[in-house]
Coordinates of C-alpha atoms in Angstrom, one line a residue:
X1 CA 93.1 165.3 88.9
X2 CA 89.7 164.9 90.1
X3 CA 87.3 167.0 88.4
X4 CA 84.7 168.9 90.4
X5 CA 81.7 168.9 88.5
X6 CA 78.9 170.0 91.2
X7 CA 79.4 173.8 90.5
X8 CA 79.4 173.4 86.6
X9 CA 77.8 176.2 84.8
X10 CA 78.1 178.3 88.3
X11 CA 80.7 180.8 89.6
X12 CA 82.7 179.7 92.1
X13 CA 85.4 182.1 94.2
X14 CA 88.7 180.7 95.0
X15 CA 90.8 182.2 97.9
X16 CA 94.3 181.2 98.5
X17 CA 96.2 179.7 95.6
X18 CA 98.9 177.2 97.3
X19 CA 99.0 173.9 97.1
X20 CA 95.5 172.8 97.6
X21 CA 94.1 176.1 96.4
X22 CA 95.3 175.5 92.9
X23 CA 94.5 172.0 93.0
X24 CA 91.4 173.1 94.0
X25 CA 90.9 175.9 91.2
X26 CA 92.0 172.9 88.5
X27 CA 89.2 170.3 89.5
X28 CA 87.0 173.3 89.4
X29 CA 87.4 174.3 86.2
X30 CA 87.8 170.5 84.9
X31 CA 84.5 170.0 86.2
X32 CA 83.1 173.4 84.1
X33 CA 82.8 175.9 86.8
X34 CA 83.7 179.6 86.6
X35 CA 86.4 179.7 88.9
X36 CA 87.3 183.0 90.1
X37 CA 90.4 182.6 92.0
X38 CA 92.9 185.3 94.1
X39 CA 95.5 185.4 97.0
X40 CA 96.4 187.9 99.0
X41 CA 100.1 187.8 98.2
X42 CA 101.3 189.2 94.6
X43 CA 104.2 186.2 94.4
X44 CA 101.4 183.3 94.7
X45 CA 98.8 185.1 92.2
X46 CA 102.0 184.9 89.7
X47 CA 102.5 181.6 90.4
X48 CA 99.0 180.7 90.1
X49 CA 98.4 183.0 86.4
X50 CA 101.4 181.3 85.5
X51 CA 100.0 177.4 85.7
X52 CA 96.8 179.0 83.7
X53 CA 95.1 180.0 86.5
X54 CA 92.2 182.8 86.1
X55 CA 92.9 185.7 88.4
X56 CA 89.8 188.2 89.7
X57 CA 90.3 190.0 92.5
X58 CA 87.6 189.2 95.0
X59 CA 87.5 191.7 97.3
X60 CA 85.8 193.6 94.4
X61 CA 83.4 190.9 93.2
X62 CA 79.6 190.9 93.6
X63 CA 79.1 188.3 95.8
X64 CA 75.5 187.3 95.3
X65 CA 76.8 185.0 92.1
X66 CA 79.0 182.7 93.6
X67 CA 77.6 179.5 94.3
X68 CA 80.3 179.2 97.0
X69 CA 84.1 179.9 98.3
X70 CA 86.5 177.1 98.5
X71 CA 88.9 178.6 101.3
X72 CA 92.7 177.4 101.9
X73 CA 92.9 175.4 105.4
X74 CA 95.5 178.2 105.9
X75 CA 93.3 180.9 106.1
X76 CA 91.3 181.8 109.5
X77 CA 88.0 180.6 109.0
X78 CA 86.5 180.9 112.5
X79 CA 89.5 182.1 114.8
X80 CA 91.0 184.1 115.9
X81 CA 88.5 186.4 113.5
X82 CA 87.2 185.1 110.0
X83 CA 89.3 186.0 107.1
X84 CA 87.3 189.2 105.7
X85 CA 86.4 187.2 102.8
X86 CA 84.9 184.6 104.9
X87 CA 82.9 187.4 106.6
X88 CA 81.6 188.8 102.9
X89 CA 81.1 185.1 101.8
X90 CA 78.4 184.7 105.1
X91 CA 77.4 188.3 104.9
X92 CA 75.8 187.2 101.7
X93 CA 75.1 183.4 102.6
X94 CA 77.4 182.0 100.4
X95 CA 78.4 178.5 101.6
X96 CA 82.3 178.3 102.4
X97 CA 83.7 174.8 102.1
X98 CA 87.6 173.3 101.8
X99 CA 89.0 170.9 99.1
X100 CA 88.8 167.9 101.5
X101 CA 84.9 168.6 101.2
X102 CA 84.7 168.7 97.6
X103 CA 86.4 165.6 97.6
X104 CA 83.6 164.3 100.0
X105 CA 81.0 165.4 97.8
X106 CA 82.8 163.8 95.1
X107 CA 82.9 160.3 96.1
X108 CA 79.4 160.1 98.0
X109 CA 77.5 161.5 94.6
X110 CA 79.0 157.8 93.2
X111 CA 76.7 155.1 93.3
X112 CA 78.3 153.0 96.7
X113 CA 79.3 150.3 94.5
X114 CA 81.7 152.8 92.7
X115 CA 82.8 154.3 95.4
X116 CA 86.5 154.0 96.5
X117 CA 87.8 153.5 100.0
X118 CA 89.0 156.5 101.8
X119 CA 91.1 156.4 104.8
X120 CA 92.1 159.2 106.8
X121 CA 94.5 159.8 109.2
X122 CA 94.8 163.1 111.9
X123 CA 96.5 163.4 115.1
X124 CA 99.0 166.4 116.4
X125 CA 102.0 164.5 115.8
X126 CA 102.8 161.5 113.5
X127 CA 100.3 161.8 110.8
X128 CA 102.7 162.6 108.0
X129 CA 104.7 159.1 108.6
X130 CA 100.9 157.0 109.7
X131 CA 99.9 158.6 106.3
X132 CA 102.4 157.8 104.2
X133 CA 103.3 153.8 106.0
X134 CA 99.7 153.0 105.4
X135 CA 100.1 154.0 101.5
X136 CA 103.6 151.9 101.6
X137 CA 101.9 149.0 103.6
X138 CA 99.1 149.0 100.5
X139 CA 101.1 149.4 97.8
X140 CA 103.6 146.7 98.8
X141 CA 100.7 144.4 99.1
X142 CA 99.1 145.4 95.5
X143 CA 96.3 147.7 96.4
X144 CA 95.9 150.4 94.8
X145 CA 97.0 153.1 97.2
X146 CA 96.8 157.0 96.7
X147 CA 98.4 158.9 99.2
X148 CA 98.0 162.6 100.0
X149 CA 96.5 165.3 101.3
X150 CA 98.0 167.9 104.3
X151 CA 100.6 165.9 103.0
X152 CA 102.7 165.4 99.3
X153 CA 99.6 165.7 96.6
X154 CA 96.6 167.9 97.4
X155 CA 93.9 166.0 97.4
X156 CA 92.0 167.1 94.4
X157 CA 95.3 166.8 92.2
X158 CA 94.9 162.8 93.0
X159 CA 94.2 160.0 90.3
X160 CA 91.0 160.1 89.6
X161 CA 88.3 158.6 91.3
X162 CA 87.8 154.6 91.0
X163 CA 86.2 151.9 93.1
X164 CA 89.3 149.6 93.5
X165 CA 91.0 152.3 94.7
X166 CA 92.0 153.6 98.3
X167 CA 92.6 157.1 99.2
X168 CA 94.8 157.4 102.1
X169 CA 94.8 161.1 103.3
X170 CA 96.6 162.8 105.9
X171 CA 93.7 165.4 107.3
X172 CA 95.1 168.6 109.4
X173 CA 92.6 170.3 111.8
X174 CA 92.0 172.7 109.4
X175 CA 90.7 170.8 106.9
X176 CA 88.5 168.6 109.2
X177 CA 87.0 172.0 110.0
X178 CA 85.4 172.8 107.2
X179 CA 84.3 169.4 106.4
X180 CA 80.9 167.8 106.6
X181 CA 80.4 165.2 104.2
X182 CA 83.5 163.1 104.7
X183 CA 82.7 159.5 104.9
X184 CA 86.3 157.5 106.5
X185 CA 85.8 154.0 106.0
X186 CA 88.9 153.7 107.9
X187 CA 89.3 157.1 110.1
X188 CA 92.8 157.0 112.7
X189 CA 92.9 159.3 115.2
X190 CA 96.8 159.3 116.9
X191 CA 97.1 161.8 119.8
X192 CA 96.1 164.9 120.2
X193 CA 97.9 167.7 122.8
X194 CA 97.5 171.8 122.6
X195 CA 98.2 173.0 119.0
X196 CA 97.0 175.4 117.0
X197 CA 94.7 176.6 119.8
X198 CA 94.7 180.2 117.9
X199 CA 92.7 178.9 115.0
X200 CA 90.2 176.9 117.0
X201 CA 89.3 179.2 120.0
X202 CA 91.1 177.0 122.1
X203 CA 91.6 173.2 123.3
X204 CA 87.7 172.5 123.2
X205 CA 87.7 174.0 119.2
X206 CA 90.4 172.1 118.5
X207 CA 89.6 168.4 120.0
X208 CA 85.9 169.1 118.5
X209 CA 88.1 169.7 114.9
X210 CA 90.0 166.2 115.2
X211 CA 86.6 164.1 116.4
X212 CA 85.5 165.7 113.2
X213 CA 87.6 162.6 111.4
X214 CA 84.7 160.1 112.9
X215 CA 81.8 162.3 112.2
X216 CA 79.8 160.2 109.1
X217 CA 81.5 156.8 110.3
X218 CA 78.9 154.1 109.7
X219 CA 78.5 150.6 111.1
X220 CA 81.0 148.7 109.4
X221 CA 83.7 151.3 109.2
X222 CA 86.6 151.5 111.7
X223 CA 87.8 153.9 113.9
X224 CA 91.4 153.4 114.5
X225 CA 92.5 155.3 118.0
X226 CA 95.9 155.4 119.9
X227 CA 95.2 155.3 123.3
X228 CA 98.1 156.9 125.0
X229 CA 97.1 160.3 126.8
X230 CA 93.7 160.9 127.9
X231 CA 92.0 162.9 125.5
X232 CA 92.0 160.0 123.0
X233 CA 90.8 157.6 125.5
X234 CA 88.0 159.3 126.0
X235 CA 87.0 159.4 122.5
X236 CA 87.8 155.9 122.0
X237 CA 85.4 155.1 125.0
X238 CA 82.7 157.3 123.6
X239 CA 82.5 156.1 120.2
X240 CA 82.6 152.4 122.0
X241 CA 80.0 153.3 123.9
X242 CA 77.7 154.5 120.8
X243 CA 78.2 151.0 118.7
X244 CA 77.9 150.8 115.7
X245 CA 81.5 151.5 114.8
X246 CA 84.8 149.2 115.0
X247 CA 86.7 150.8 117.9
X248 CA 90.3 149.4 117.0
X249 CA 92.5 150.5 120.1
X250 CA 96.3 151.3 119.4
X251 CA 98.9 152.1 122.1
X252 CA 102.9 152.1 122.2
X253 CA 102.4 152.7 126.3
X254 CA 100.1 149.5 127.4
X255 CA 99.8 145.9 126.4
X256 CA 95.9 145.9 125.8
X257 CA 93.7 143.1 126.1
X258 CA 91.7 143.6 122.6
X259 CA 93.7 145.9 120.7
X260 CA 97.3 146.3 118.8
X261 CA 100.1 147.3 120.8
X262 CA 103.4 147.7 120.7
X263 CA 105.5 148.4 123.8
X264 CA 108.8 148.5 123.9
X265 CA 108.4 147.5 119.7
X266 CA 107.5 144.4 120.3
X267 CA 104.2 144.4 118.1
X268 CA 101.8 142.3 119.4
X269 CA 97.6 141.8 117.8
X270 CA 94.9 141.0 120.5
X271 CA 92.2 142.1 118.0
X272 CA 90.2 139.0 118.4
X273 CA 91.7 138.4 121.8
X274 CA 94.2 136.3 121.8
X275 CA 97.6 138.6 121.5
X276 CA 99.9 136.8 119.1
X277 CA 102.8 138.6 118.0
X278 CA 103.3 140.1 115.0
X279 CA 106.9 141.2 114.5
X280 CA 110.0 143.7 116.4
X281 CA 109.9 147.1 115.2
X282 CA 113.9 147.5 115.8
X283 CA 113.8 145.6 112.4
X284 CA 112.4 148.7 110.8
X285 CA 115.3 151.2 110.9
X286 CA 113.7 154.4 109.5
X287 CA 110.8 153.7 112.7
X288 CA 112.6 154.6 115.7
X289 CA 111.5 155.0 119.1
X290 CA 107.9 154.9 121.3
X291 CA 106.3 157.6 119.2
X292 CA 106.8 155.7 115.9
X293 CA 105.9 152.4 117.6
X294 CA 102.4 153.8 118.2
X295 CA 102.7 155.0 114.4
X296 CA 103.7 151.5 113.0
X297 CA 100.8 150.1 115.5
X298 CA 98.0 152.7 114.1
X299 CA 99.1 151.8 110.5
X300 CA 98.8 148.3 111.3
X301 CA 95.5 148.2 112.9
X302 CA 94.4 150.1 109.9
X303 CA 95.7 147.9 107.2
X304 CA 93.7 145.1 108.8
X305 CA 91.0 146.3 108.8
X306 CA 91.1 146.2 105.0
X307 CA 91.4 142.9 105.3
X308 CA 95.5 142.4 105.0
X309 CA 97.3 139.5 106.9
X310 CA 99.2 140.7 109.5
X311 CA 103.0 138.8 107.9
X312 CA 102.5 141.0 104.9
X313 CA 101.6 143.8 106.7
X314 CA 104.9 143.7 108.8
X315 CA 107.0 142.6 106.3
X316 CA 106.1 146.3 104.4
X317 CA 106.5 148.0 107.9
X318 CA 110.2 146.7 107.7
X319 CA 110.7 148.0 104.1
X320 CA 109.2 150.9 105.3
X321 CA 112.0 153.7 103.5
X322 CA 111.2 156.5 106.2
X323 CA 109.9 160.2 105.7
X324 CA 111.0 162.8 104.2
X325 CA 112.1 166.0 107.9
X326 CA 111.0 163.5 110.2
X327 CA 113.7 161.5 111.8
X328 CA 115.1 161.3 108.0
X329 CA 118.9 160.2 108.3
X330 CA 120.1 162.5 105.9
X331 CA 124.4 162.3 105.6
X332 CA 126.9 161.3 107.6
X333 CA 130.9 162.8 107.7
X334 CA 133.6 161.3 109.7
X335 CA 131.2 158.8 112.0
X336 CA 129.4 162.2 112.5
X337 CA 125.4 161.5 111.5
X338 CA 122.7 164.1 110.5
X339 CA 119.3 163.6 111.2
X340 CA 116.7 166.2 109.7
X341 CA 113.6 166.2 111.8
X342 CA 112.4 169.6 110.4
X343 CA 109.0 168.6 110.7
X344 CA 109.2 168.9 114.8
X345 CA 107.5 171.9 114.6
X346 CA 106.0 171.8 118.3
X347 CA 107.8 170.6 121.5
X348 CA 105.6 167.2 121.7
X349 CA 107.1 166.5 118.1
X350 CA 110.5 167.4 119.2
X351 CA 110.2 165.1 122.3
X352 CA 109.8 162.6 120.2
X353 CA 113.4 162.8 118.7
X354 CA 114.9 163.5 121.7
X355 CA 113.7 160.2 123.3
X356 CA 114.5 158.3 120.0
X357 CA 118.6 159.3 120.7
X358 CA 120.6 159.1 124.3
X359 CA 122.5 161.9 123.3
X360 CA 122.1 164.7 120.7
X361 CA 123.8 167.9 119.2
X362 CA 120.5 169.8 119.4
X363 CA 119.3 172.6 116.6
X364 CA 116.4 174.0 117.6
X365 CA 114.4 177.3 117.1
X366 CA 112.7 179.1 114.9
X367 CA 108.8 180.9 114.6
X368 CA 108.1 179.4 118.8
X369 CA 104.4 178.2 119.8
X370 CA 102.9 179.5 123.0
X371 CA 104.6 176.1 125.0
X372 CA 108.3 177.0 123.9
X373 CA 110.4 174.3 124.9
X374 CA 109.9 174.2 129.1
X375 CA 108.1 170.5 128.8
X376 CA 111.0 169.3 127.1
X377 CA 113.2 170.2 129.9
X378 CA 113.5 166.0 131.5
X379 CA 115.3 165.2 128.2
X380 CA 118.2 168.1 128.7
X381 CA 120.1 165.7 130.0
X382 CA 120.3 163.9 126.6
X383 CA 121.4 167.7 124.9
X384 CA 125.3 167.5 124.9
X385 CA 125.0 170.6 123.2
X386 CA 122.0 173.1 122.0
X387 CA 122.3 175.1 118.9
X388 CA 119.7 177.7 118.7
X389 CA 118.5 180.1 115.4
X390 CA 115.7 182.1 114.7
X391 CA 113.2 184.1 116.2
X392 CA 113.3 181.9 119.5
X393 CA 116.8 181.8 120.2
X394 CA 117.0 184.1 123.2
X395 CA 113.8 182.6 124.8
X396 CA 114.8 179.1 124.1
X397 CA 118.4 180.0 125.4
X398 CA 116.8 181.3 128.9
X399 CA 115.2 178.2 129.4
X400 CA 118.0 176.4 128.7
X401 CA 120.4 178.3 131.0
X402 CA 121.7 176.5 133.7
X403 CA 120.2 172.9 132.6
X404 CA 121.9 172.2 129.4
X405 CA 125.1 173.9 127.4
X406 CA 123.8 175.8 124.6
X407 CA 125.0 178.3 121.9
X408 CA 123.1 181.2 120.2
X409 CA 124.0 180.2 116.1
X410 CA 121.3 182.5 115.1
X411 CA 121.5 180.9 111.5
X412 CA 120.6 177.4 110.1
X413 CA 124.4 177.4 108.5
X414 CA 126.4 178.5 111.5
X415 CA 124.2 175.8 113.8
X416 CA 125.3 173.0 111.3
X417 CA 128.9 174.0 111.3
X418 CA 129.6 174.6 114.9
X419 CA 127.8 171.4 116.1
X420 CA 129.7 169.5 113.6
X421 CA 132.8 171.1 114.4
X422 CA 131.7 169.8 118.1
X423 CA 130.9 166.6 117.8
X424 CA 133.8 165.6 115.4
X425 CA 136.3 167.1 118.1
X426 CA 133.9 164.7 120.7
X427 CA 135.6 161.8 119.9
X428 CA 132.4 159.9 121.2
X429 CA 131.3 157.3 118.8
X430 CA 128.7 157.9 116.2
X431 CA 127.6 161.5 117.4
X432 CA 124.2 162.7 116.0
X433 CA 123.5 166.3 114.9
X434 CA 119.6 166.7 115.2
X435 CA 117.6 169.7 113.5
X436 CA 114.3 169.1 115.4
X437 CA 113.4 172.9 116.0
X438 CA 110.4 172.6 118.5
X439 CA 109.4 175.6 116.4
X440 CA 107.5 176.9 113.2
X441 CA 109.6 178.2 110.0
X442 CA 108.2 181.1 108.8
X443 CA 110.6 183.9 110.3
X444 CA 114.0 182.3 108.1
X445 CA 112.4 179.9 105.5
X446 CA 108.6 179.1 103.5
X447 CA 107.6 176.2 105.4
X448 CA 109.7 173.3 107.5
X449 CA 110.0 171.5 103.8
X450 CA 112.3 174.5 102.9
X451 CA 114.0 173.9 106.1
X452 CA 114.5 171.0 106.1
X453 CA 115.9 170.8 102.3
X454 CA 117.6 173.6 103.6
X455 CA 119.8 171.2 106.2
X456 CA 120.6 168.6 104.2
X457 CA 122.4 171.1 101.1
X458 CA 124.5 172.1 104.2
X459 CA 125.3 168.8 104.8
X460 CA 126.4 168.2 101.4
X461 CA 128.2 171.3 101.5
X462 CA 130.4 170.1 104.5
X463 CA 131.3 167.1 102.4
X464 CA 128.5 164.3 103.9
X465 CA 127.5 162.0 102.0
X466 CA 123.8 163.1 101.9
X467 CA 121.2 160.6 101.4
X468 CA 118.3 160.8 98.7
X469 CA 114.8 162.2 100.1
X470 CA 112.0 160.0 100.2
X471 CA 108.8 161.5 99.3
X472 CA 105.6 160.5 99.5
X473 CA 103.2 160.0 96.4
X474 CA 100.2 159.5 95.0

């Protein structure tokens, strides 16, 4: 844990007690504060009493004593509306701030000398596996690495602070957004295409949340930047243009003249010019396909810039044990493999999966986003045969009417069965069953961890011979 000590003696409010919440509510009362913490929903205040926890119900609090509320990046801070809390919390000028930026505040009231390293890591697909490579990468290489964030460990529930150390933290767009004092001495920024457009007032919110990664950078640190779609190239070009900053430029698309990339996997560094090659990515199994070659690349170029040579580097990309719903090979029965890609909770994330295989039996569905699955529709020749659940099932089937042969399963259990059932009765060889659901969770399980934990006891059920998961931690 590390304890929050810049509200001791103070009250501080608390609102929503998941994962970061209750890390959050910890540090805070480690660090002496007066934490008055509450969730809207009875199960997660039990949960929260339970691990000691002090409950007060906020909405009946005077609000002229708290010195601030730490919000949960899951609650609406700006849009679509403020949380109501959030309104009472500005109504009375009472500063609202997330756990990323008590962290912040954390390290920068160090001396620099004792400061640690922190690198961060956002993008709207591939963070989770750039996140936790980089920590593999370290580790492997004897750093001391601490790994966390939007992802595994909560940020504040990390070891605690310590100059040798480097914090490696997977950063969602709703924590950059209520950050302002988040110094990245390494900050990787890996794509960015229309997501959670609700909670940011649209595209321009939501790009502005993600640049907010580079915002305290200072000459000397790097900015790490996949070039491959537009949006990023612009930002890489603008902060280039600024100085001051390294601009290291990634891309899985282009071989770049000053940069790392890694088309077609072959991994190739032209940082200081000259492009030597580094290494092929097909010898890192749990890193397939282009999207994961930009990964691999970003992680890279980050790890350098710490100072690693690039043979050690690679030779941790190849040990590299894969993550945990994303492209995780999870059983296999009879030839017939299982792949849990749970995380895919958008259609660009599913594309991904789809391009890594020539042919899949396809689960998809779920809670849909605005884009459904239309963009995906120049990979429905790789479907041999759709399987759709959920919420999104009669949309998703409708699009794929007439373009792909599909099934309405309706449940995660009767997807896995029938496809299996299909694709044993194929007779084609080594036949993949892929849950990438294109979709959110919420309207069958808690979250796509649940989902995807979900898959592989189904698997084990039908006999597979289900692999261990392989969690990320600090």
């Amino acid at each position: 844990m590390i304890p929050i000590t810049e509200y001791a003696g103070r009250d501080v409010a608390v609102f929503g007690l998941g994962r970061t919440g209750l890390a959050a509510a910890k540090a805070l009362r480690a660090g002496k504060a007066r934490v008055h913490a509450w969730d809207d929903n009875e199960e997660t205040r039990a949960r929260a009493e339970a691990a000691g926890i002090p409950l007060s119900d906020l909405n009946k609090r005077d609000w002229q004593s708290f010195a601030a509320l730490v919000l949960s990046p899951g609650i609406p801070y700006r849009f679509p509306q403020p949380h109501r809390l959030v309104r009472l919390a500005q109504m009375t000028n009472v500063p609202v701030v997330g756990d990323m930026e008590l962290f912040a505040r954390a390290v920068q009231s160090l001396p620099e000398r004792a400061r640690p390293k922190v690198v961060g890591i956002t993008g709207t697909n591939g963070k989770s596996t750039t996140t936790a490579l980089i920590g593999h990468i370290l580790k492997e290489c004897g750093m001391d690495a601490r790994v966390g964030g939007n992802i595994g460990t909560g940020v504040l529930d990390m070891a605690p602070l310590h100059a040798n150390a480097v914090y490696v933290l997977e950063l969602s767009s709703y924590q950059l957004d209520l950050v302002k004092s988040l110094h990245c001495d390494v900050a990787v920024l890996l794509n960015i295409s229309p997501d959670h457009l609700d909670r940011h007032g649209g595209m321009k919110g939501y790009i502005d949340a993600k640049r907010r990664i580079f915002l305290n950078q200072q000459p000397g640190d790097t900015a790490v930047i996949a070039v491959d779609d537009t949006i990023t190239q612009t930002i890489a070009m603008d902060l280039a243009t600024r100085g001051g900053v390294r601009v290291s430029q990634v891309s899985s698309e282009f071989a770049l003249g000053r940069g790392i990339s890694a088309v077609d996997g072959k991994l190739y560094d032209s940082l200081l010019g000259n492009a030597v090659r580094v290494g092929d990515l097909s010898e890192a199994p749990t890193l397939p396909g282009r999207h994961n070659f930009q990964n691999a690349a970003a992680a890279y170029a980050a790890c350098r810039s710490l100072g690693l040579e690039p043979g050690r580097i690679f030779d941790a990309i190849r040990s590299f044990p894969g993550l945990a719903h994303r492209m995780e090979q999870v059983g296999e029965i009879e030839g017939v493999r299982f792949v849990n890609d749970s995380k895919a909770t958008n259609a660009q994330a599913a594309e991904q999966a789809l391009r890594a295989y020539p042919k899949v039996y396809w689960i998809a569905g779920g809670v849909p986003k605005a884009e459904g699955i239309g963009p995906l529709s120049p990979l429905f020749n790789r479907v041999t045969k759709a399987y759709l659940i959920g919420d999104a099932a009669e949309a998703f089937s409708r699009t794929l009417q007439g373009k792909a042969a599909y099934e309405i399963s309706g449940t995660l259990d009767e997807a896995v069965s029938h496809a299996y059932q299909d694709a044993k009765a194929s007779g084609e060889d080594c036949p993949i069953i892929l849950l990438s659901p294109a979709c959110a969770s919420f309207d069958q399980f808690k979250d796509f961890e649940a989902r995807g934990e979900a898959f592989r006891h189904i698997v084990q059920d039908l006999g597979g011979n289900a692999l261990v998961s392989v969690k990320e931690s600090a």
